[in-house]
Amino acid sequence: MSRNFNCQSLQCLKMKLLISLIFWILLVSTVKAKELPEDWKPFDFSQIIPIEEVVDLFSSLPKEAHQDSRNRRIFGGQEVVPNSHPYQVAYFIQVNPQRTSICGGSILNSQAILTAAHCIYRFPRVTVVAGGHNIHRLEPTQQRRSSEFENFRVHPGWSGLTFSDDIGIVLLPTALEFNTYVVPARLPIGLENETFAGELSRVVGWGITGLESGTNPVLHAAYNTVMSNEDCIAIWGEELVLPTIVCTSTNRQGACSSDSGGSLTVPRPGDTRPVQIGIVNWGSICGSSRPVGFARITEYLEWISDNDHFDVLGH
């Protein structure tokens, strides 16, 4: 009987270990599931298409301004230190049930994202990724929020024909939580008379690396000098370089397609946070030496202030 008892005890121990293992697997799976945002689902990155292919953005611009579909990313730049740009967000745009596009933006407040009008003016839904570095993964630092068309604010002067006032805001029904990885951008308040010409600027984005290679998973940055509008007009002309535009040189590195809506910043002495002075609007063929154009934020501070929150009566 002793041998039978020992054998049964060994089987019992194995069974207990198996039950414990199953319990811990289920527990870990439950914890991971709770960490996922309620509306989050994996994106098929092979189905992401450049935003410019959807909106035919450059049909009215000079031929040289059309984006090159073979190189759609921050070109000539470098990967940034993870989470070193906590004001920058990416967001996925629902083009249709099968296809998704991507743009960049910056955090205005816990419920407002600043971006380009051409990224949101005709689409039903976006999913914002804040606090991310590798947006192909669900990182523990990330916060993901969804928003619908009714929550998009597009500047009334925006026109895809004249390419004017390319600025918009995405309002988030569920607020972001500010922490080390998610903070608002610093706007150029009090700097309205600055042109920033001659200053070293930084543009960041994830962008599309190519039609076959999909999005650039990690955040990249490029550094260029802010140009005077006079110098930019000499290259692009007055019809494109309006007073509401700020240009940067490229030196064959800078923003390109699908970096649209992202932030252009300049440092300020003694301040750890840079000042955002522009929003990625348009540029030349990726890798070109021609300047890139950004919406000049100092020209839109009043409009931003009027639209960076929900209208209590209307929402």
PDB file of C-alpha atoms in Angstrom, residues 67 75 203 224-227 232 235-236 240-241 245-251 253-257 259 264 279-295:
ATOM      1  CA  GLN A  67       6.388  63.801 -53.101  1.00  0.00           C
ATOM      2  CA  PHE A  75      15.063  61.121 -44.825  1.00  0.00           C
ATOM      3  CA  VAL A 203      11.525  67.882 -37.285  1.00  0.00           C
ATOM      4  CA  ASN A 224      17.888  71.996 -40.559  1.00  0.00           C
ATOM      5  CA  THR A 225      18.179  75.774 -40.549  1.00  0.00           C
ATOM      6  CA  VAL A 226      15.048  77.927 -40.584  1.00  0.00           C
ATOM      7  CA  MET A 227      15.009  80.121 -43.709  1.00  0.00           C
ATOM      8  CA  CYS A 232      12.156  80.529 -49.587  1.00  0.00           C
ATOM      9  CA  ILE A 235      12.904  79.123 -54.707  1.00  0.00           C
ATOM     10  CA  TRP A 236       9.179  78.321 -54.473  1.00  0.00           C
ATOM     11  CA  LEU A 240       3.202  78.840 -52.219  1.00  0.00           C
ATOM     12  CA  VAL A 241       5.273  80.619 -49.562  1.00  0.00           C
ATOM     13  CA  ILE A 245       4.392  79.445 -43.907  1.00  0.00           C
ATOM     14  CA  VAL A 246       7.818  78.903 -42.361  1.00  0.00           C
ATOM     15  CA  CYS A 247      10.480  77.114 -44.415  1.00  0.00           C
ATOM     16  CA  THR A 248      13.589  75.167 -43.541  1.00  0.00           C
ATOM     17  CA  SER A 249      16.552  74.227 -45.675  1.00  0.00           C
ATOM     18  CA  THR A 250      16.994  70.501 -46.143  1.00  0.00           C
ATOM     19  CA  ASN A 251      20.610  69.721 -46.994  1.00  0.00           C
ATOM     20  CA  GLN A 253      17.523  65.604 -44.976  1.00  0.00           C
ATOM     21  CA  GLY A 254      14.192  66.509 -43.438  1.00  0.00           C
ATOM     22  CA  ALA A 255      10.455  65.809 -43.458  1.00  0.00           C
ATOM     23  CA  CYS A 256       8.847  63.840 -46.237  1.00  0.00           C
ATOM     24  CA  SER A 257       5.553  62.182 -47.068  1.00  0.00           C
ATOM     25  CA  ASP A 259       5.487  62.923 -41.694  1.00  0.00           C
ATOM     26  CA  LEU A 264       8.969  71.540 -36.208  1.00  0.00           C
ATOM     27  CA  ILE A 279       3.511  71.832 -38.609  1.00  0.00           C
ATOM     28  CA  VAL A 280       4.714  69.661 -41.514  1.00  0.00           C
ATOM     29  CA  ASN A 281       2.743  70.738 -44.612  1.00  0.00           C
ATOM     30  CA  TRP A 282       4.577  70.200 -47.911  1.00  0.00           C
ATOM     31  CA  GLY A 283       7.952  69.535 -49.457  1.00  0.00           C
ATOM     32  CA  SER A 284       9.818  68.448 -52.539  1.00  0.00           C
ATOM     33  CA  ILE A 285      10.975  65.021 -53.654  1.00  0.00           C
ATOM     34  CA  CYS A 286      12.433  63.235 -50.648  1.00  0.00           C
ATOM     35  CA  GLY A 287      16.155  63.841 -50.542  1.00  0.00           C
ATOM     36  CA  SER A 288      15.878  67.049 -52.558  1.00  0.00           C
ATOM     37  CA  SER A 289      17.812  70.170 -51.623  1.00  0.00           C
ATOM     38  CA  ARG A 290      14.664  72.304 -51.962  1.00  0.00           C
ATOM     39  CA  PRO A 291      13.088  73.757 -48.780  1.00  0.00           C
ATOM     40  CA  VAL A 292      10.229  72.157 -46.857  1.00  0.00           C
ATOM     41  CA  GLY A 293       7.165  74.209 -45.884  1.00  0.00           C
ATOM     42  CA  PHE A 294       5.454  74.206 -42.485  1.00  0.00           C
ATOM     43  CA  ALA A 295       2.394  76.007 -41.142  1.00  0.00           C
TER      44      ALA A 295
END
